[in-house]
Amino acid sequence: MLSMLRLAMFRSHRALRLEFDGRPVAIWGPNGAGKTNILEAISLLSPGRGLRRAAAEDIGRRPDAAGWKVAAIVEGHEVETWAEGAGRQVKIDGKAATQAAMGALARVVWLVPAMDRLWIEAPEGRRRFLDRLVLSLHAGHAEAALDYERAMRERNRLLKDQVQDAAWYGAIEARMVEAGARITEARRDVVARLQSAQVDGAFPAAMLELDAGEGADDLAAALVAGRRRDMAAGRSLSGPHRADLRAVWAAKSMPAAQCSTGEQKALLISLILASARIAAEDLGRPPLILLDEVAAHLDPGRRAALYDEICALGAQAFLTGTEAGLFETLGARAQGFAVAESGGVSEVIAA
């Protein structure tokens, strides 16, 4: 549970403090008022670059901020993350910590409007979406991904420098193989569990298929065999960093890419809710769920069904929209905040 959020010089918020009681949170206001900025701040309580994938130096309030800070109370622990220029720092209960440690405390998943085309665009977005669901269930996934990325960057430098000596590659590729195996195992586990945790109702169940990435099952051999090809490309072309997630609307036997925009979004919501059910079973509580402008492609019936599902799960979800009426069926089951922009500063008022 997130019980307090405090922002300083974060995007449009010069200073903001919000307190939450565990219910879902509805945030409404006009476009550009700063609603998504609140969700982005919450997303930074977990490993990674948040829901906008912004560099740390680009988040501070312009032009008067040299840095920014997000502080929160999560499960009774004080979590702080901030940046002064490039690089991001973390403290938990006053002690320096890693992003991976923060991820073990705050499990966060999200949907944003930019993901509406997830099923028809490049695999990278689907891979990131899957990894966010994996991270909400396997806290160690962040560390495995970081280990893999570090090793791959070192290998890519050797490839770009046209290094031929196999000895230089051996130790680096061994690290990629070890971390890659952990990544692939966690992804396969979560995809299998998502398949069985979906409920075919207002949000359609999807048949899922994980393409683990070229050579993922024998990555050591694939990396050795692919060195010449990779050298020509200047990057590693085998491994779990090239994985993809495919989905088919089960009841219609229709690939997600061929569904309407609203149906594609409904499939994504179905997977978010399935991951929340798994987390509730495994960890005793669903992850924090961030749904930015979620009502944009939902009819009133599906919108009400989503709210009912969130409340039934006991999930602390943060939902944004342009008007209070979008959250009318939540009623007293949720907290409400109105956001307005005045003089370039976001103002938030409890409704």
Short mmCIF file of C-alpha atoms in Angstrom, two decimals:
data_model
loop_
_atom_site.label_atom_id
_atom_site.label_comp_id
_atom_site.label_asym_id
_atom_site.label_seq_id
_atom_site.Cartn_x
_atom_site.Cartn_y
_atom_site.Cartn_z
CA MET A 1 0.00 0.00 0.00
CA LEU A 2 1.12 3.51 -0.84
CA SER A 3 -0.01 5.78 2.00
CA MET A 4 1.84 9.02 1.21
CA LEU A 5 3.40 10.62 -1.85
CA ARG A 6 5.48 13.79 -1.80
CA LEU A 7 6.92 15.50 -4.87
CA ALA A 8 9.45 18.32 -5.13
CA MET A 9 10.27 20.07 -8.41
CA PHE A 10 8.82 17.11 -10.30
CA ARG A 11 7.55 18.02 -13.79
CA SER A 12 4.65 20.49 -13.32
CA HIS A 13 4.53 19.95 -9.55
CA ARG A 14 6.66 22.44 -7.63
CA ALA A 15 5.63 20.82 -4.33
CA LEU A 16 2.90 18.27 -3.66
CA ARG A 17 1.90 15.99 -0.81
CA LEU A 18 -0.93 13.46 -1.11
CA GLU A 19 -2.16 10.93 1.44
CA PHE A 20 -3.96 7.73 0.53
CA ASP A 21 -6.06 5.30 2.55
CA GLY A 22 -5.67 2.16 0.41
CA ARG A 23 -8.76 2.63 -1.76
CA PRO A 24 -8.45 3.13 -5.52
CA VAL A 25 -7.58 6.71 -6.42
CA ALA A 26 -9.32 8.67 -9.20
CA ILE A 27 -7.48 11.73 -10.52
CA TRP A 28 -9.20 14.03 -13.00
CA GLY A 29 -8.58 17.30 -14.74
CA PRO A 30 -7.95 18.85 -18.16
CA ASN A 31 -5.19 17.68 -20.47
CA GLY A 32 -1.83 19.09 -19.44
CA ALA A 33 -2.84 19.71 -15.83
CA GLY A 34 -0.32 17.24 -14.40
CA LYS A 35 -2.32 14.04 -13.82
CA THR A 36 0.09 11.73 -15.62
CA ASN A 37 3.00 13.33 -13.77
CA ILE A 38 1.59 11.95 -10.52
CA LEU A 39 1.42 8.46 -12.01
CA GLU A 40 4.94 8.82 -13.37
CA ALA A 41 6.22 9.70 -9.90
CA ILE A 42 4.61 6.54 -8.49
CA SER A 43 6.11 4.46 -11.31
CA LEU A 44 9.57 5.65 -10.23
CA LEU A 45 9.09 3.88 -6.90
CA SER A 46 10.02 0.73 -8.82
CA PRO A 47 13.11 -0.18 -10.89
CA GLY A 48 13.54 1.34 -14.30
CA ARG A 49 12.90 4.68 -15.95
CA GLY A 50 9.21 4.90 -15.16
CA LEU A 51 6.18 4.95 -17.40
CA ARG A 52 7.61 7.66 -19.68
CA ARG A 53 11.08 6.07 -19.81
CA ALA A 54 12.56 9.52 -19.21
CA ALA A 55 16.20 10.17 -18.40
CA ALA A 56 16.69 11.34 -14.80
CA GLU A 57 17.99 14.73 -15.92
CA ASP A 58 14.83 15.39 -17.98
CA ILE A 59 12.29 15.02 -15.17
CA GLY A 60 12.94 18.12 -13.06
CA ARG A 61 10.66 21.14 -13.25
CA ARG A 62 11.79 23.52 -15.99
CA PRO A 63 13.49 25.96 -15.98
CA ASP A 64 13.98 26.51 -12.27
CA ALA A 65 14.96 23.05 -10.98
CA ALA A 66 18.45 21.64 -10.71
CA GLY A 67 16.93 18.34 -9.62
CA TRP A 68 13.78 16.60 -8.41
CA LYS A 69 12.63 14.28 -5.64
CA VAL A 70 9.90 11.72 -5.02
CA ALA A 71 9.29 10.49 -1.48
CA ALA A 72 6.68 7.99 -0.38
CA ILE A 73 5.54 5.70 2.40
CA VAL A 74 5.20 2.19 0.97
CA GLU A 75 4.16 -0.66 3.24
CA GLY A 76 5.23 1.48 6.19
CA HIS A 77 8.71 2.16 4.77
CA GLU A 78 9.98 5.55 3.67
CA VAL A 79 11.19 5.37 0.07
CA GLU A 80 13.00 8.27 -1.60
CA THR A 81 14.32 8.58 -5.12
CA TRP A 82 15.79 11.72 -6.62
CA ALA A 83 18.26 13.15 -9.09
CA GLU A 84 20.45 16.22 -9.22
CA GLY A 85 21.55 16.27 -12.83
CA ALA A 86 22.27 12.89 -14.42
CA GLY A 87 21.87 9.70 -12.42
CA ARG A 88 19.20 8.62 -9.97
CA GLN A 89 19.62 7.81 -6.30
CA VAL A 90 17.51 5.79 -3.87
CA LYS A 91 17.10 5.61 -0.11
CA ILE A 92 14.91 3.25 1.90
CA ASP A 93 14.29 4.19 5.53
CA GLY A 94 17.13 6.71 5.35
CA LYS A 95 19.75 4.29 4.01
CA ALA A 96 21.21 4.21 0.50
CA ALA A 97 19.63 1.44 -1.56
CA THR A 98 19.45 0.08 -5.09
CA GLN A 99 16.56 0.22 -7.50
CA ALA A 100 16.32 -3.56 -7.20
CA ALA A 101 15.77 -3.23 -3.44
CA MET A 102 13.08 -0.66 -4.10
CA GLY A 103 11.41 -3.08 -6.52
CA ALA A 104 11.17 -5.74 -3.82
CA LEU A 105 9.15 -3.28 -1.73
CA ALA A 106 6.93 -1.60 -4.34
CA ARG A 107 5.45 -3.74 -7.11
CA VAL A 108 4.00 -1.45 -9.79
CA VAL A 109 2.32 -2.17 -13.15
CA TRP A 110 0.80 0.31 -15.59
CA LEU A 111 -1.04 1.07 -18.81
CA VAL A 112 -0.62 4.39 -20.60
CA PRO A 113 -2.15 5.66 -23.88
CA ALA A 114 1.15 5.12 -25.72
CA MET A 115 0.62 1.38 -25.20
CA ASP A 116 -2.68 1.32 -27.11
CA ARG A 117 -0.80 0.19 -30.24
CA LEU A 118 1.36 -2.32 -28.37
CA TRP A 119 0.11 -5.37 -30.27
CA ILE A 120 0.80 -3.90 -33.72
CA GLU A 121 4.14 -2.18 -33.18
CA ALA A 122 7.68 -3.46 -32.62
CA PRO A 123 8.43 -6.27 -30.12
CA GLU A 124 10.32 -3.90 -27.80
CA GLY A 125 7.14 -2.45 -26.30
CA ARG A 126 5.56 -5.88 -25.72
CA ARG A 127 8.80 -7.07 -24.15
CA ARG A 128 8.82 -4.11 -21.74
CA PHE A 129 5.14 -4.71 -20.91
CA LEU A 130 5.82 -8.37 -20.13
CA ASP A 131 8.89 -7.54 -18.05
CA ARG A 132 6.86 -5.10 -15.97
CA LEU A 133 4.38 -7.90 -15.18
CA VAL A 134 7.27 -10.27 -14.44
CA LEU A 135 8.84 -7.72 -12.10
CA SER A 136 5.58 -7.42 -10.16
CA LEU A 137 5.87 -11.15 -9.37
CA HIS A 138 9.64 -11.81 -9.40
CA ALA A 139 11.54 -9.07 -7.57
CA GLY A 140 14.86 -10.57 -8.72
CA HIS A 141 13.96 -9.96 -12.37
CA ALA A 142 15.27 -6.39 -12.18
CA GLU A 143 18.70 -7.54 -11.04
CA ALA A 144 18.86 -10.26 -13.70
CA ALA A 145 17.94 -7.74 -16.42
CA LEU A 146 20.56 -5.28 -15.16
CA ASP A 147 23.26 -7.97 -15.09
CA TYR A 148 22.37 -9.02 -18.62
CA GLU A 149 22.34 -5.45 -19.98
CA ARG A 150 25.72 -4.67 -18.44
CA ALA A 151 27.32 -7.78 -19.92
CA MET A 152 25.71 -7.20 -23.31
CA ARG A 153 26.98 -3.61 -23.44
CA GLU A 154 30.52 -4.89 -22.81
CA ARG A 155 30.16 -7.49 -25.55
CA ASN A 156 28.78 -4.90 -27.95
CA ARG A 157 31.82 -2.70 -27.35
CA LEU A 158 34.08 -5.60 -28.31
CA LEU A 159 32.01 -6.20 -31.43
CA LYS A 160 32.14 -2.55 -32.49
CA ASP A 161 35.90 -2.49 -31.91
CA GLN A 162 36.23 -5.58 -34.14
CA VAL A 163 37.97 -7.56 -31.39
CA GLN A 164 38.76 -11.08 -32.68
CA ASP A 165 40.25 -12.78 -29.60
CA ALA A 166 37.78 -15.37 -28.30
CA ALA A 167 39.22 -15.10 -24.78
CA TRP A 168 37.87 -11.57 -24.49
CA TYR A 169 34.36 -12.81 -25.18
CA GLY A 170 34.28 -15.90 -22.96
CA ALA A 171 33.78 -14.34 -19.52
CA ILE A 172 31.36 -11.71 -20.79
CA GLU A 173 29.22 -14.25 -22.64
CA ALA A 174 29.15 -16.49 -19.55
CA ARG A 175 27.58 -13.61 -17.61
CA MET A 176 25.04 -13.07 -20.39
CA VAL A 177 24.16 -16.78 -20.38
CA GLU A 178 23.66 -16.90 -16.60
CA ALA A 179 21.53 -13.75 -16.43
CA GLY A 180 19.70 -14.62 -19.64
CA ALA A 181 18.63 -17.99 -18.23
CA ARG A 182 17.13 -16.26 -15.19
CA ILE A 183 15.28 -13.77 -17.39
CA THR A 184 13.84 -16.43 -19.70
CA GLU A 185 12.80 -18.72 -16.83
CA ALA A 186 10.92 -15.89 -15.09
CA ARG A 187 9.22 -14.79 -18.31
CA ARG A 188 8.07 -18.33 -19.11
CA ASP A 189 6.74 -18.81 -15.59
CA VAL A 190 4.71 -15.61 -15.69
CA VAL A 191 3.33 -16.19 -19.21
CA ALA A 192 2.13 -19.66 -18.17
CA ARG A 193 0.50 -18.29 -15.03
CA LEU A 194 -1.08 -15.36 -16.85
CA GLN A 195 -2.66 -17.83 -19.23
CA SER A 196 -4.49 -19.61 -16.42
CA ALA A 197 -5.25 -16.54 -14.27
CA GLN A 198 -7.37 -14.75 -16.89
CA VAL A 199 -11.14 -14.67 -16.53
CA ASP A 200 -13.11 -14.47 -19.77
CA GLY A 201 -15.76 -11.87 -18.97
CA ALA A 202 -15.85 -8.13 -19.63
CA PHE A 203 -12.16 -8.37 -20.53
CA PRO A 204 -11.32 -11.18 -22.96
CA ALA A 205 -8.93 -13.98 -22.16
CA ALA A 206 -5.90 -14.21 -24.42
CA MET A 207 -3.92 -17.21 -25.56
CA LEU A 208 -0.30 -16.22 -25.05
CA GLU A 209 2.89 -17.31 -26.77
CA LEU A 210 6.37 -16.29 -25.69
CA ASP A 211 9.09 -16.16 -28.30
CA ALA A 212 12.02 -16.31 -25.87
CA GLY A 213 14.47 -14.80 -28.37
CA GLU A 214 16.86 -16.37 -30.86
CA GLY A 215 19.18 -18.82 -29.16
CA ALA A 216 17.65 -18.33 -25.71
CA ASP A 217 17.55 -22.08 -25.00
CA ASP A 218 21.25 -22.51 -25.83
CA LEU A 219 22.54 -18.99 -25.55
CA ALA A 220 26.17 -19.95 -25.03
CA ALA A 221 26.31 -21.75 -28.39
CA ALA A 222 24.31 -19.01 -30.14
CA LEU A 223 26.67 -16.29 -28.95
CA VAL A 224 29.78 -18.17 -30.04
CA ALA A 225 28.29 -19.08 -33.43
CA GLY A 226 27.00 -15.56 -33.98
CA ARG A 227 30.16 -13.54 -33.27
CA ARG A 228 31.01 -12.88 -36.92
CA ARG A 229 27.44 -11.90 -37.77
CA ASP A 230 27.17 -9.77 -34.62
CA MET A 231 30.47 -8.06 -35.42
CA ALA A 232 29.12 -7.03 -38.81
CA ALA A 233 25.97 -5.67 -37.13
CA GLY A 234 27.87 -4.05 -34.27
CA ARG A 235 25.53 -5.55 -31.67
CA SER A 236 24.34 -8.84 -30.19
CA LEU A 237 21.56 -10.41 -32.26
CA SER A 238 20.83 -13.44 -30.08
CA GLY A 239 19.37 -13.63 -26.61
CA PRO A 240 16.37 -12.74 -24.44
CA HIS A 241 16.70 -9.05 -25.33
CA ARG A 242 15.02 -10.02 -28.62
CA ALA A 243 12.07 -11.84 -27.04
CA ASP A 244 8.48 -11.16 -28.07
CA LEU A 245 5.03 -11.76 -26.60
CA ARG A 246 2.15 -12.72 -28.90
CA ALA A 247 -1.53 -12.87 -28.02
CA VAL A 248 -4.71 -14.22 -29.60
CA TRP A 249 -8.20 -13.35 -28.40
CA ALA A 250 -9.15 -16.86 -27.32
CA ALA A 251 -12.92 -16.74 -27.86
CA LYS A 252 -12.56 -15.34 -31.39
CA SER A 253 -9.29 -17.04 -32.36
CA MET A 254 -8.22 -13.60 -33.54
CA PRO A 255 -4.62 -12.33 -33.26
CA ALA A 256 -4.42 -9.26 -31.05
CA ALA A 257 -2.89 -7.27 -33.91
CA GLN A 258 -6.12 -7.74 -35.92
CA CYS A 259 -8.46 -6.65 -33.12
CA SER A 260 -9.96 -3.17 -32.86
CA THR A 261 -8.20 -0.55 -30.76
CA GLY A 262 -10.72 -1.02 -27.96
CA GLU A 263 -10.33 -4.80 -28.08
CA GLN A 264 -6.54 -4.52 -27.99
CA LYS A 265 -6.77 -2.34 -24.89
CA ALA A 266 -9.21 -4.79 -23.30
CA LEU A 267 -6.66 -7.60 -23.81
CA LEU A 268 -3.97 -5.53 -22.08
CA ILE A 269 -6.30 -4.81 -19.17
CA SER A 270 -7.10 -8.52 -18.95
CA LEU A 271 -3.40 -9.30 -18.53
CA ILE A 272 -2.92 -6.52 -15.95
CA LEU A 273 -5.81 -7.91 -13.92
CA ALA A 274 -4.50 -11.48 -14.27
CA SER A 275 -1.10 -10.40 -12.94
CA ALA A 276 -2.84 -8.69 -10.02
CA ARG A 277 -4.69 -11.91 -9.18
CA ILE A 278 -1.42 -13.85 -9.19
CA ALA A 279 0.30 -11.26 -6.99
CA ALA A 280 -2.60 -11.29 -4.54
CA GLU A 281 -2.26 -15.07 -4.28
CA ASP A 282 1.54 -15.12 -4.03
CA LEU A 283 2.24 -11.97 -2.04
CA GLY A 284 -1.01 -11.30 -0.23
CA ARG A 285 -1.68 -8.04 -2.10
CA PRO A 286 -1.95 -6.95 -5.72
CA PRO A 287 0.67 -4.54 -7.12
CA LEU A 288 0.03 -0.83 -7.39
CA ILE A 289 -1.85 -0.40 -10.67
CA LEU A 290 -1.45 2.80 -12.70
CA LEU A 291 -4.06 3.33 -15.43
CA ASP A 292 -3.58 6.57 -17.35
CA GLU A 293 -6.65 7.73 -19.30
CA VAL A 294 -7.91 4.16 -19.08
CA ALA A 295 -11.49 5.08 -19.97
CA ALA A 296 -10.53 6.41 -23.41
CA HIS A 297 -11.45 3.20 -25.28
CA LEU A 298 -13.81 1.58 -22.77
CA ASP A 299 -17.58 1.68 -23.07
CA PRO A 300 -19.54 2.38 -19.85
CA GLY A 301 -20.15 -1.32 -19.22
CA ARG A 302 -16.49 -2.28 -19.44
CA ARG A 303 -15.51 0.79 -17.42
CA ALA A 304 -17.83 -0.26 -14.58
CA ALA A 305 -16.57 -3.86 -14.83
CA LEU A 306 -12.98 -2.65 -14.51
CA TYR A 307 -13.79 -0.68 -11.38
CA ASP A 308 -15.65 -3.65 -9.87
CA GLU A 309 -12.69 -5.94 -10.60
CA ILE A 310 -10.19 -3.52 -9.05
CA CYS A 311 -12.29 -3.23 -5.90
CA ALA A 312 -12.87 -6.99 -5.69
CA LEU A 313 -9.10 -7.53 -5.84
CA GLY A 314 -8.52 -4.97 -3.10
CA ALA A 315 -6.05 -3.28 -5.43
CA GLN A 316 -4.79 0.24 -4.89
CA ALA A 317 -5.18 1.53 -8.42
CA PHE A 318 -4.49 5.07 -9.59
CA LEU A 319 -6.69 6.10 -12.51
CA THR A 320 -6.71 9.34 -14.48
CA GLY A 321 -9.32 10.94 -16.70
CA THR A 322 -10.43 14.29 -17.97
CA GLU A 323 -13.60 14.54 -15.88
CA ALA A 324 -15.03 13.31 -12.61
CA GLY A 325 -17.99 11.67 -14.36
CA LEU A 326 -15.75 8.94 -15.75
CA PHE A 327 -15.38 7.60 -12.20
CA GLU A 328 -18.98 8.03 -11.08
CA THR A 329 -19.62 4.29 -10.66
CA LEU A 330 -16.69 4.03 -8.25
CA GLY A 331 -18.51 6.30 -5.82
CA ALA A 332 -17.30 6.08 -2.22
CA ARG A 333 -15.17 3.06 -3.06
CA ALA A 334 -12.41 5.44 -4.23
CA GLN A 335 -10.61 8.60 -3.23
CA GLY A 336 -10.83 11.48 -5.66
CA PHE A 337 -8.47 14.33 -6.55
CA ALA A 338 -9.04 17.18 -8.98
CA VAL A 339 -5.98 18.56 -10.78
CA ALA A 340 -5.80 21.99 -12.37
CA GLU A 341 -3.01 24.05 -13.90
CA SER A 342 -2.50 27.63 -12.74
CA GLY A 343 0.41 29.83 -13.69
CA GLY A 344 2.43 26.89 -14.92
CA VAL A 345 2.01 25.02 -11.61
CA SER A 346 -0.23 22.00 -11.01
CA GLU A 347 -2.70 22.29 -8.15
CA VAL A 348 -4.29 19.18 -6.64
CA ILE A 349 -7.44 19.32 -4.52
CA ALA A 350 -9.01 16.38 -2.68
CA ALA A 351 -12.57 15.93 -3.92
#
